XYZ file of C-alpha atoms in Angstrom:
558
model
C -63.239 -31.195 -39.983
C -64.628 -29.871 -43.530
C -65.122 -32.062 -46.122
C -62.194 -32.400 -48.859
C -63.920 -31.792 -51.429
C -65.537 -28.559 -49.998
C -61.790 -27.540 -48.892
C -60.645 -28.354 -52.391
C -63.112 -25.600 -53.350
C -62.189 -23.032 -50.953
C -58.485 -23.639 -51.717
C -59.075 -23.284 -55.149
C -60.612 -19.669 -54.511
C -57.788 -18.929 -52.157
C -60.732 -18.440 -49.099
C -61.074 -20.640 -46.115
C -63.379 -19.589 -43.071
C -61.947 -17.651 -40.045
C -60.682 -20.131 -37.565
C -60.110 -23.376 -39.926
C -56.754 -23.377 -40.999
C -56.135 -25.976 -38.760
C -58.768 -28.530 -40.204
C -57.689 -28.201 -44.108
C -54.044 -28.127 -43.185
C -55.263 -31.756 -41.374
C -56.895 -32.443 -44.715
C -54.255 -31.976 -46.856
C -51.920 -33.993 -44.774
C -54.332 -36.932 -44.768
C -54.587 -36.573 -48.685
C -57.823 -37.992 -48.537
C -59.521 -37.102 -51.735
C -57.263 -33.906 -52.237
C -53.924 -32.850 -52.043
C -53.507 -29.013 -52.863
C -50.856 -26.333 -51.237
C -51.795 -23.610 -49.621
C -50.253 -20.567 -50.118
C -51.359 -18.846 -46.296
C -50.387 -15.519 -47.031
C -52.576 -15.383 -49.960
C -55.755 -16.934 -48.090
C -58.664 -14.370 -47.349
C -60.790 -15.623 -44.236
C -64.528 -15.711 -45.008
C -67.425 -14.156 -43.459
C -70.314 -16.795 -42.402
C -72.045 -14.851 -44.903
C -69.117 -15.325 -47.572
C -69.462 -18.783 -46.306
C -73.058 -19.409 -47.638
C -72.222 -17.941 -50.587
C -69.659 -20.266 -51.189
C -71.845 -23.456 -50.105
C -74.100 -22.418 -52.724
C -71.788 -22.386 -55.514
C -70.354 -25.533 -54.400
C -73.985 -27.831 -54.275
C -75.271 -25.242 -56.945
C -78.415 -24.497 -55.057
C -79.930 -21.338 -53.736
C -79.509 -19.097 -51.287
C -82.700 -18.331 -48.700
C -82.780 -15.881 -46.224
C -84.145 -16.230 -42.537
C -87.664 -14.894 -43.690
C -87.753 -17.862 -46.438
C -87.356 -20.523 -43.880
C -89.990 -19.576 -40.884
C -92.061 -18.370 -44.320
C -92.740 -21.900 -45.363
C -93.484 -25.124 -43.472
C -91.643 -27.015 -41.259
C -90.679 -30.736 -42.171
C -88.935 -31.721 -39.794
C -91.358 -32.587 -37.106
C -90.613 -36.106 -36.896
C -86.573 -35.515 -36.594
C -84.545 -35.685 -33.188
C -84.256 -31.327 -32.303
C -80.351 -32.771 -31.256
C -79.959 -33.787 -34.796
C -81.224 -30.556 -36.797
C -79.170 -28.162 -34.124
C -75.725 -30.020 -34.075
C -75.814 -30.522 -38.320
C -77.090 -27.322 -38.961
C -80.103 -28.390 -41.539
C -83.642 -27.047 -41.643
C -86.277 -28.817 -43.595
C -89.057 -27.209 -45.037
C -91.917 -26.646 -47.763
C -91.637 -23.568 -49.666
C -95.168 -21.952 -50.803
C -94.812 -23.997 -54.246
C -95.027 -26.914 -51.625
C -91.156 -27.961 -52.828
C -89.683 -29.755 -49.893
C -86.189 -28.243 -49.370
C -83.544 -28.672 -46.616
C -81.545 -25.304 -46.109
C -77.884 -26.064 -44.959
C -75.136 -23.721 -43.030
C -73.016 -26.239 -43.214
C -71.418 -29.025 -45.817
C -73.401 -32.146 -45.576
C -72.118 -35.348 -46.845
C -73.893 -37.796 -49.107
C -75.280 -40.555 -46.496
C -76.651 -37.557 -44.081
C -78.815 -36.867 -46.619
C -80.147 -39.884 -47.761
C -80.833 -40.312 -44.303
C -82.837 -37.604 -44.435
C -84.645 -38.189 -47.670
C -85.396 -41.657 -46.014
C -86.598 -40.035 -42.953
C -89.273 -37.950 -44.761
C -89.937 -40.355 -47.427
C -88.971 -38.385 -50.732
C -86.227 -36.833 -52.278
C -85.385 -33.358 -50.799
C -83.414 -29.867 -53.074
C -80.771 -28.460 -51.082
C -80.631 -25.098 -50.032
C -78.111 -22.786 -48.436
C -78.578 -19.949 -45.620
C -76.046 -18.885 -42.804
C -75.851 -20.348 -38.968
C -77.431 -17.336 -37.867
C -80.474 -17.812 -39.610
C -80.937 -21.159 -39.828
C -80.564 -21.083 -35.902
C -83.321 -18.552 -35.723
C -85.647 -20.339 -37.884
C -85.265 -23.705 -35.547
C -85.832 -20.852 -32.652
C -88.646 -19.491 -33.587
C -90.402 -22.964 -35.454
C -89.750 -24.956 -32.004
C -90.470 -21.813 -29.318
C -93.253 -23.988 -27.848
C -90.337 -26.678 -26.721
C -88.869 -24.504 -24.195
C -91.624 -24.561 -21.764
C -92.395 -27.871 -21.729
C -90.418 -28.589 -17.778
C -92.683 -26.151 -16.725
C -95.569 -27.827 -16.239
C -93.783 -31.199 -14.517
C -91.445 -28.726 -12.342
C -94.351 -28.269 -9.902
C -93.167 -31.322 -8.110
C -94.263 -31.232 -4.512
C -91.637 -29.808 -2.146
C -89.104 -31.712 -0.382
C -88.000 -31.866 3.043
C -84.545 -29.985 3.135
C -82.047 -33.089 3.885
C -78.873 -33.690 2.053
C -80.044 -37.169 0.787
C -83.325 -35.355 -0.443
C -81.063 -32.325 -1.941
C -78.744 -34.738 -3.846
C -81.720 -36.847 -4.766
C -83.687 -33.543 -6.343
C -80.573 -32.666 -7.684
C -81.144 -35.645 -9.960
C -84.744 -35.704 -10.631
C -85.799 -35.368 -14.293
C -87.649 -32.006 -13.880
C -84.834 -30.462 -12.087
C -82.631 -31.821 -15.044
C -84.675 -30.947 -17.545
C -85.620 -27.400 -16.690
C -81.752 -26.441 -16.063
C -81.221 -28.241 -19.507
C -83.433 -25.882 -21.055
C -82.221 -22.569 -19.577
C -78.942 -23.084 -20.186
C -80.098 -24.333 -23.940
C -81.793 -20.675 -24.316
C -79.444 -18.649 -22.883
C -77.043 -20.168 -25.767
C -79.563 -19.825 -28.402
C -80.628 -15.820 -27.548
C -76.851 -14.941 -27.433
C -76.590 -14.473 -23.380
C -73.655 -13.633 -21.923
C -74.788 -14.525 -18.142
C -77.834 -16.428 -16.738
C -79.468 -14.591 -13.182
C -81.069 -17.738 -11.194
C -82.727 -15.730 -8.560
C -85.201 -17.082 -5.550
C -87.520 -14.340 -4.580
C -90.246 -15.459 -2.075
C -93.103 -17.699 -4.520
C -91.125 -18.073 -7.607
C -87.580 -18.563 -8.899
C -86.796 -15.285 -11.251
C -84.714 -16.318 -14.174
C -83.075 -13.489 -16.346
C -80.698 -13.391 -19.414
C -78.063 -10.897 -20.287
C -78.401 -10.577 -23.602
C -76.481 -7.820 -25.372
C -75.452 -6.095 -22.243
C -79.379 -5.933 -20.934
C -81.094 -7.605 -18.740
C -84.326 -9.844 -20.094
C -86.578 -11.767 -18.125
C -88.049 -15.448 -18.989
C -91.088 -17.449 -17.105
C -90.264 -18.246 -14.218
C -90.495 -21.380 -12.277
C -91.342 -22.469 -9.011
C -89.950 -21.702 -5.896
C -89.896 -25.445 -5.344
C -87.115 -25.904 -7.626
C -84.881 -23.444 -6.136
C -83.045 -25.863 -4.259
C -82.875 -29.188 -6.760
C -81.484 -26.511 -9.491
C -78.917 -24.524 -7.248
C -77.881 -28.211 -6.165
C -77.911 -29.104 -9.518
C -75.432 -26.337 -10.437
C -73.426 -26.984 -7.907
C -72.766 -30.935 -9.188
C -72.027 -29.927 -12.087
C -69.491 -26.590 -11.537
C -67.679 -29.289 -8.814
C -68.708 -26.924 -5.703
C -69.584 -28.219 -2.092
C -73.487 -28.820 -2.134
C -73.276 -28.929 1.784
C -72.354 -25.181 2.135
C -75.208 -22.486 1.574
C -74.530 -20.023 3.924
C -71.102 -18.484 1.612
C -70.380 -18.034 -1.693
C -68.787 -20.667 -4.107
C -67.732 -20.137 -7.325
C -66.816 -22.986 -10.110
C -66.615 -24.108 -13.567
C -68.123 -26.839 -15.974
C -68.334 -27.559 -19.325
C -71.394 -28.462 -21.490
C -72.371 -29.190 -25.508
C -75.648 -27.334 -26.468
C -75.982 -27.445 -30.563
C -72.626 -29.235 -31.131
C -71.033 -26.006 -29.623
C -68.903 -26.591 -26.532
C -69.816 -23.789 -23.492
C -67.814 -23.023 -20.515
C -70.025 -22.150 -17.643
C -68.695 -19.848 -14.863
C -71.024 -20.447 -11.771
C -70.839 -17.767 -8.963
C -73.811 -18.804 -6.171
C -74.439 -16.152 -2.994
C -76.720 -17.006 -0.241
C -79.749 -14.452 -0.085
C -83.138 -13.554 1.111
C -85.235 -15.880 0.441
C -82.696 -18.646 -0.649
C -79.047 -18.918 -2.589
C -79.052 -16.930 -6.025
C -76.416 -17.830 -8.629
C -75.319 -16.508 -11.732
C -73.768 -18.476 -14.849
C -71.505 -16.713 -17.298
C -71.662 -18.476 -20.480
C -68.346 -18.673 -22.582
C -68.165 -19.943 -26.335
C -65.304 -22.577 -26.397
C -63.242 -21.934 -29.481
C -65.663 -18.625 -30.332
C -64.212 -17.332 -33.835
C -62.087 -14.163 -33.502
C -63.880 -10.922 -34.815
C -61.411 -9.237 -36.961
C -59.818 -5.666 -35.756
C -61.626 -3.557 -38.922
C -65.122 -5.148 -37.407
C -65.007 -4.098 -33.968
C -66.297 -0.832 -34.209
C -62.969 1.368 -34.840
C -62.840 4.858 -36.929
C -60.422 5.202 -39.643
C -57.856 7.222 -37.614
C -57.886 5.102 -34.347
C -57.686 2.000 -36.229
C -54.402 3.567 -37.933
C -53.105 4.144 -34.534
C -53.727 1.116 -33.003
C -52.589 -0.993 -35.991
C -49.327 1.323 -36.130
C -48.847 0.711 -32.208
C -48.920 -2.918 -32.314
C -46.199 -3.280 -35.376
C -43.785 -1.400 -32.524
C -40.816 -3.959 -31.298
C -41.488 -3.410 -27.325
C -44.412 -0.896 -25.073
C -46.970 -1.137 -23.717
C -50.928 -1.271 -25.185
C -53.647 -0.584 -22.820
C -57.410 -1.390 -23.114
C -59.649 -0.166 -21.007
C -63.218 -0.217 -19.490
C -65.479 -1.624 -17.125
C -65.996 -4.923 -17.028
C -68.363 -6.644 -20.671
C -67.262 -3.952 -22.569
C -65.224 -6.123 -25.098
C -61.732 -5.467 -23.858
C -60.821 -9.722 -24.527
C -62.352 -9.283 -27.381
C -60.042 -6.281 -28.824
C -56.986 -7.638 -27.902
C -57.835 -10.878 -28.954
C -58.177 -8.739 -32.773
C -55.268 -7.368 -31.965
C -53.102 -10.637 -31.666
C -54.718 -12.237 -34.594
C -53.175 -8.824 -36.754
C -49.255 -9.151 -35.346
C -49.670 -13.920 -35.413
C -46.711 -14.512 -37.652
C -44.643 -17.718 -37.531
C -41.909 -15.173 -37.018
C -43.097 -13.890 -33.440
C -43.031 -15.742 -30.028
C -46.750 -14.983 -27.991
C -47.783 -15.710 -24.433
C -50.359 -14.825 -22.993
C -52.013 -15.332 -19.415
C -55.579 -14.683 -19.224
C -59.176 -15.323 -17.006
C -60.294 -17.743 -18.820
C -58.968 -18.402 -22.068
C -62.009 -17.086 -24.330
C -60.360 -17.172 -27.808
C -57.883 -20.170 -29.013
C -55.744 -18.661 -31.102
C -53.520 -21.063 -33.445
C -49.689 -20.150 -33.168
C -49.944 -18.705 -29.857
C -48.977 -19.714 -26.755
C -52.534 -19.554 -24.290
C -52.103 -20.127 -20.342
C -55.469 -19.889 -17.914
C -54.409 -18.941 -14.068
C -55.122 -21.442 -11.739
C -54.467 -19.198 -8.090
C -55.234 -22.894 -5.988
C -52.145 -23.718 -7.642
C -50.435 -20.924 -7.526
C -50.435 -19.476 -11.108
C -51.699 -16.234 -11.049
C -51.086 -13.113 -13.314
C -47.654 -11.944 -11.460
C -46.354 -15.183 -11.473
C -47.209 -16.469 -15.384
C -45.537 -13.003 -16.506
C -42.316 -13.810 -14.867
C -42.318 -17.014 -15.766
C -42.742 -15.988 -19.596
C -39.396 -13.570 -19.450
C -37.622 -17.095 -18.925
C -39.350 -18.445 -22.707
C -38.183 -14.912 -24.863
C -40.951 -14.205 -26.214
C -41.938 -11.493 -28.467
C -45.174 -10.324 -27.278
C -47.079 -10.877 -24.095
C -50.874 -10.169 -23.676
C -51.564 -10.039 -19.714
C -55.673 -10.625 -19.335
C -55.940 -8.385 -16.426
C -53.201 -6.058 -14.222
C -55.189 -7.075 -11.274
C -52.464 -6.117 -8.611
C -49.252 -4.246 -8.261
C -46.604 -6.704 -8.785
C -48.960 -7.908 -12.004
C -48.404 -3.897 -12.936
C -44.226 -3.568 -12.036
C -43.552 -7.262 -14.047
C -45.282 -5.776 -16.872
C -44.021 -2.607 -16.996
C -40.420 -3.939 -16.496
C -40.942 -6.565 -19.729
C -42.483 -3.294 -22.082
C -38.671 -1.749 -21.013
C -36.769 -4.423 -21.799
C -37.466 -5.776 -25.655
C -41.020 -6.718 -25.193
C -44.735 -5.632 -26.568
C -47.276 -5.900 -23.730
C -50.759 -6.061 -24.437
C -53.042 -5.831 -21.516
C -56.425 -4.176 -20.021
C -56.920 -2.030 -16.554
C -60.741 -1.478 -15.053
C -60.948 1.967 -15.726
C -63.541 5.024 -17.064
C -61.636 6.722 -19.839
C -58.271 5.992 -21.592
C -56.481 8.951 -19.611
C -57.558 7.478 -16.797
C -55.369 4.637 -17.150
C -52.171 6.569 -16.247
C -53.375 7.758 -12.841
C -54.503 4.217 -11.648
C -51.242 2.926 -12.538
C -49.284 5.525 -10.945
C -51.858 4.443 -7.635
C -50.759 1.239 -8.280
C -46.838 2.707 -7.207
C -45.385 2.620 -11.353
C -43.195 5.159 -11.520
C -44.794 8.020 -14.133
C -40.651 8.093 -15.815
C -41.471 4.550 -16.271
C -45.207 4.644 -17.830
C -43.787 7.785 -20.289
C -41.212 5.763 -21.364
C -43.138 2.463 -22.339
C -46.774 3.822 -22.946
C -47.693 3.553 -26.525
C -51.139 3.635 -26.711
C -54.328 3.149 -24.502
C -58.059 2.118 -25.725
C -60.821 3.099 -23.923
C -64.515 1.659 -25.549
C -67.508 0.731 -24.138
C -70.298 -1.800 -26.363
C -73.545 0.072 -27.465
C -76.536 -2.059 -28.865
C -76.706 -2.121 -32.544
C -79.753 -1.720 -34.160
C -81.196 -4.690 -35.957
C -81.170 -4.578 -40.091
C -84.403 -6.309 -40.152
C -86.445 -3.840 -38.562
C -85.032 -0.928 -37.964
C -87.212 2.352 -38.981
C -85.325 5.358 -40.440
C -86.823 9.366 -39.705
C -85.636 12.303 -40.339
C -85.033 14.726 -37.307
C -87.508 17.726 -36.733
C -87.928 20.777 -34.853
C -89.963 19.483 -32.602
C -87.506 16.534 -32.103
C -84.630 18.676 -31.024
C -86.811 20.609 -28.534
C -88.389 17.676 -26.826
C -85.216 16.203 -25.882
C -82.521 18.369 -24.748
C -79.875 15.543 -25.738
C -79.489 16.336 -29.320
C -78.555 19.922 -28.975
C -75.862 18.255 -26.356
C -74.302 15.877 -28.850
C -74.378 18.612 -31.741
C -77.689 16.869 -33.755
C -79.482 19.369 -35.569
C -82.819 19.472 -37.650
C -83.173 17.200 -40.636
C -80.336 14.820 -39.863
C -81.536 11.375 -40.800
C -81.709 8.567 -37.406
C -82.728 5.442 -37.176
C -84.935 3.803 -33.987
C -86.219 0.094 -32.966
C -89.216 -1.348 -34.019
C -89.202 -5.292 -33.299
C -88.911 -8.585 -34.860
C -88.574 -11.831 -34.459
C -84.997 -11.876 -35.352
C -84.043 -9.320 -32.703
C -86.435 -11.296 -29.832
C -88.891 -8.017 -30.422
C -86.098 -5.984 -28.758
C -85.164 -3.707 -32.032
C -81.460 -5.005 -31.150
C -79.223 -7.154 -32.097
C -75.362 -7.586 -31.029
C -73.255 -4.875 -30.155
C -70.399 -2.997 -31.417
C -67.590 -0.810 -29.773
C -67.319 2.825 -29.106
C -63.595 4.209 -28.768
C -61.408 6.384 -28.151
C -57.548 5.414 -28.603
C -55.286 8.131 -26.649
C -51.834 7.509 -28.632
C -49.102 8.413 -26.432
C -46.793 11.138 -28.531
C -44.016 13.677 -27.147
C -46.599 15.969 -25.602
C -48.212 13.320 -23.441
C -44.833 11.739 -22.546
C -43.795 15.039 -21.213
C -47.297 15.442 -19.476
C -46.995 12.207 -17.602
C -45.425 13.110 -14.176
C -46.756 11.261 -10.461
C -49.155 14.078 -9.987
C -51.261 14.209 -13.251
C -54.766 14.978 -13.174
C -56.720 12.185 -15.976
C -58.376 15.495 -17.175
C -55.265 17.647 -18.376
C -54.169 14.092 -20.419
C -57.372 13.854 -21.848
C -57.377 17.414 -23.207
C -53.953 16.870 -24.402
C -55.125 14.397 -26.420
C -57.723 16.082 -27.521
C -55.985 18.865 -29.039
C -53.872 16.417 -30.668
C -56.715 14.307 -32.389
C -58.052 12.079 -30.236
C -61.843 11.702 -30.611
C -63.744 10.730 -27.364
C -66.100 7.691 -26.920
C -68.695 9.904 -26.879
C -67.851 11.063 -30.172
C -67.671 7.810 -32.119
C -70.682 7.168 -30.408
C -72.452 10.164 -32.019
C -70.916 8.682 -35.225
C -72.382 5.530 -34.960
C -76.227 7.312 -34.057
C -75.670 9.314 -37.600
C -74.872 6.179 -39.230
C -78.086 4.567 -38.349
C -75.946 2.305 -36.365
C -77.614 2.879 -33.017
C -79.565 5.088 -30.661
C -79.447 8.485 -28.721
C -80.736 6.636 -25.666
C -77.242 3.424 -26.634
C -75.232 6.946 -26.331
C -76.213 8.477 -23.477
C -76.473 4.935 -21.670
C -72.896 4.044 -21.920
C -70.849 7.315 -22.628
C -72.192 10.518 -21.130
C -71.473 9.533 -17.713
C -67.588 10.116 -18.527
């Protein structure tokens, strides 16, 4: 929970952060040390970056930058790595040879005596944001994350269960999963590739939709770490010749992670893969996403309607969750009932009503969503229409009274109407309750700190036939990679959407019959406004926001 005081000063600016309503409205209750209302409606959610700002006012101290902090020397040598993740503080010498400790984070008056204790003088606070204080403990204490390495070259054990379970235990088997799973969370991976391949054990990240490699290890830890994985995600160690899938839970940096575990047995050994979910992640508003002007309007229009049906679509990590999650936080009044079902629950959203489907139970999609037309609700957000009866259930609640949000595994937003008419919906039906349908994909973004601008040529547009395709011409202005430190010397960092919303009006209605064609929608649409994902992808490349090569990667295969 935030300090009171600190919440006393964001309540007297009218700003809180994104996600903490919850803790001041705890605060205030408790009346320890401050007892202010809070007018909600007049609240504006802060920005991490807002957030510094706002730390700094409040300790009146300065705000540094990442390049300030890996700039100067480290202090905190002698201080527990634990410690300096989970409070967020970074101490350092700046070139004057000040010693400073940068902050993301409010820090309370005994912390920091502890501190100044610690390192034997007084210390000058200073303020930066998570991000950068995370990448300055990153790249100060790089040298850290190899350090199983050397002790994982344990000698091989015989392959018994009592030896498995026993590996399964051993400190370098602990201690090497420990730090994988600590730097897939600190380089922003959405998945972690464990993969045996004859001498060594490949280990990969996904990090911003691409695949990275990291030293490998040993081949003789293929076993003690699968079996380590497998304690911890609750799956039957015993069993190697089928798949298993599971889930566990772990801290890393005071931030709780859900870990999805999926292990197949292979070549040369079982392979898994670990999809790493941010417990509690904070909800990316629906104007930072990635949306134009005009499909914003449309989507924000659509989801103020009383009862339809709003489709996202796309393949599977292309954000989907992620948009409707935006979506929900826009239309979370006191004055609406939501459910929702989803695979997992990825954002907690305060005010609504979350439920996770459990199929060894019983509680899948189909059943959840007929359960929910028993609690009259408002709005319904269905995580996947995996199946048929999933499809008819929500169809049936868009018809009667209700706005259903939900997302089909599809190539373009036209192409949602054919696969639900495959799925046996009647087309009457999808004409009548179809509002709107998003298709996106998630293109790399260029990182600010790096990032070289150049202005097109001649020459440019001749050696690569893809400009003239995507309507480039000489003496535009792009931008490419270079590589830095902040990005991981990948010239990326995080990625934003590319869309195209198809809103459903009286020409498409009348279009929608059990034999369209995805192509004659799509053109309807087209004349009618609609701009494709390959468009607002060429958008984004003129706005220095990414690259041809982003473009042609994830659209022009449409």
């Amino acid at each position: 929970m935030l300090p009171t005081d600190f919440i006393g000063h964001l309540a007297s600016r009218g700003v809180l952060p994104d996600g903490q309503s919850a803790d001041i409205a705890l605060a205030a209750r408790a009346g320890d040390g401050w007892s202010g209302n809070i007018d909600w409606g007049a609240v504006t959610k802060l920005t991490p970056t807002a957030l510094a700002d706002e730390l700094a006012a409040f300790y009146s101290c300065s705000r540094v930058q990442r390049d300030d902090l890996v700039g100067g020397r480290f202090a905190g040598a002698e201080m527990s790595t634990r410690f300096l993740r989970e409070c967020r503080l970074f101490p350092y010498e700046n070139p004057a040879g000040t010693l400073k400790l940068a902050i993301a984070a409010p820090i309370d008056k005994e912390t920091l005596r502890a501190i100044e204790l610690a390192l034997r003088q007084p210390i000058a606070l200073t303020v930066t944001t998570s991000d950068d204080l995370e990448a300055a403990l990153s790249v100060t204490l790089k040298a850290d994350q190899h350090d199983a390495a050397p002790e994982a070259a344990a000698s091989p054990r015989e392959d018994d269960l009592d030896n498995l379970r026993d590996l399964a235990r051993g400190a370098p088997v602990v201690r090497a999963l420990d730090d994988m799973l600590r730097l897939a969370v600190e380089q922003r991976a959405t998945d972690l590739h464990i993969e045996p391949d004859g001498s060594m054990l490949q280990v990969r990240l996904r990090v911003d939709g691409m695949l990275k490699t990291i030293p490998s290890l040993p081949v003789s830890m293929a076993k003690g770490i699968l079996s380590r994985l497998k304690i911890m995600a609750g799956l039957n160690i015993t069993e190697r010749r089928l798949p298993q899938d599971g889930r566990a839970r772990i801290t890393v940096s005071g931030a709780e992670i859900d870990l999805r575990v999926a292990t197949a047995p292979s070549m040369h050994g079982e392979s898994a893969v670990v999809r790493l979910l941010r417990k509690g992640a904070g909800l990316v508003a629906l104007d930072q996403i990635g949306l134009g002007a005009r499909d914003e309007g449309i989507l924000r229009k659509t989801l103020q309607a009383p009862f339809g049906m709003v489709i996202v679509t796309g393949p599977t990590g292309s954000g989907k969750t992620t948009t409707l999650a935006a979506s929900l936080a826009v239309i979370n009044e006191p004055t609406r009932k939501i459910l929702t079902v989803e695979d997992p629950v990825e954002y907690q959203i305060q005010g609504i009503t979350q439920t996770q489907v459990h199929p060894g139970i019983g509680l899948t999609f189909a059943s959840a969503l007929r359960s929910f037309l028993r609690h009259d609700p408002d709005v319904i957000m269905v995580g996947e229409m995996r199946d048929a009866e999933t499809a008819h259930i929500g169809v049936h609640a868009a018809l009667t009274g209700h706005l259903v949000l939900t997302t089909l595994h599809t190539n373009t937003a036209a192409g949602a109407i054919t696969r639900l008419v495959d799925m046996g919906i009647e087309s009457f039906l999808l004409a009548s309750c179809a509002r709107a349908i998003v298709g996106q994909r998630l293109v790399r973004i260029l990182c600010d700190h790096c990032k070289e601008s150049y202005r097109l040529t001649a020459t440019d547009i001749a050696a690569d036939e893809r400009y003239a395709a995507l309507g480039v011409h000489v003496g535009e202005t792009m931008c490419r990679p270079k590589g830095c430190e902040w990005c991981g010397f990948s010239g990326f960092r995080g990625r934003k959407g590319v869309f195209e919303v198809m809103e459903i009006g009286p020409e498409l209605r009348r279009a929608i019959g059990p034999k369209t064609d995805a192509n004659d929608l799509e053109a309807i649409a087209r004349r009618e406004g609609m701009t494709t994902m390959t468009e607002d992808g060429v958008a984004k490349l003129r706005a220095g926001q990414t690259t041809l090569e982003e473009v042609f990667r994830l659209t022009m295969s449409l």
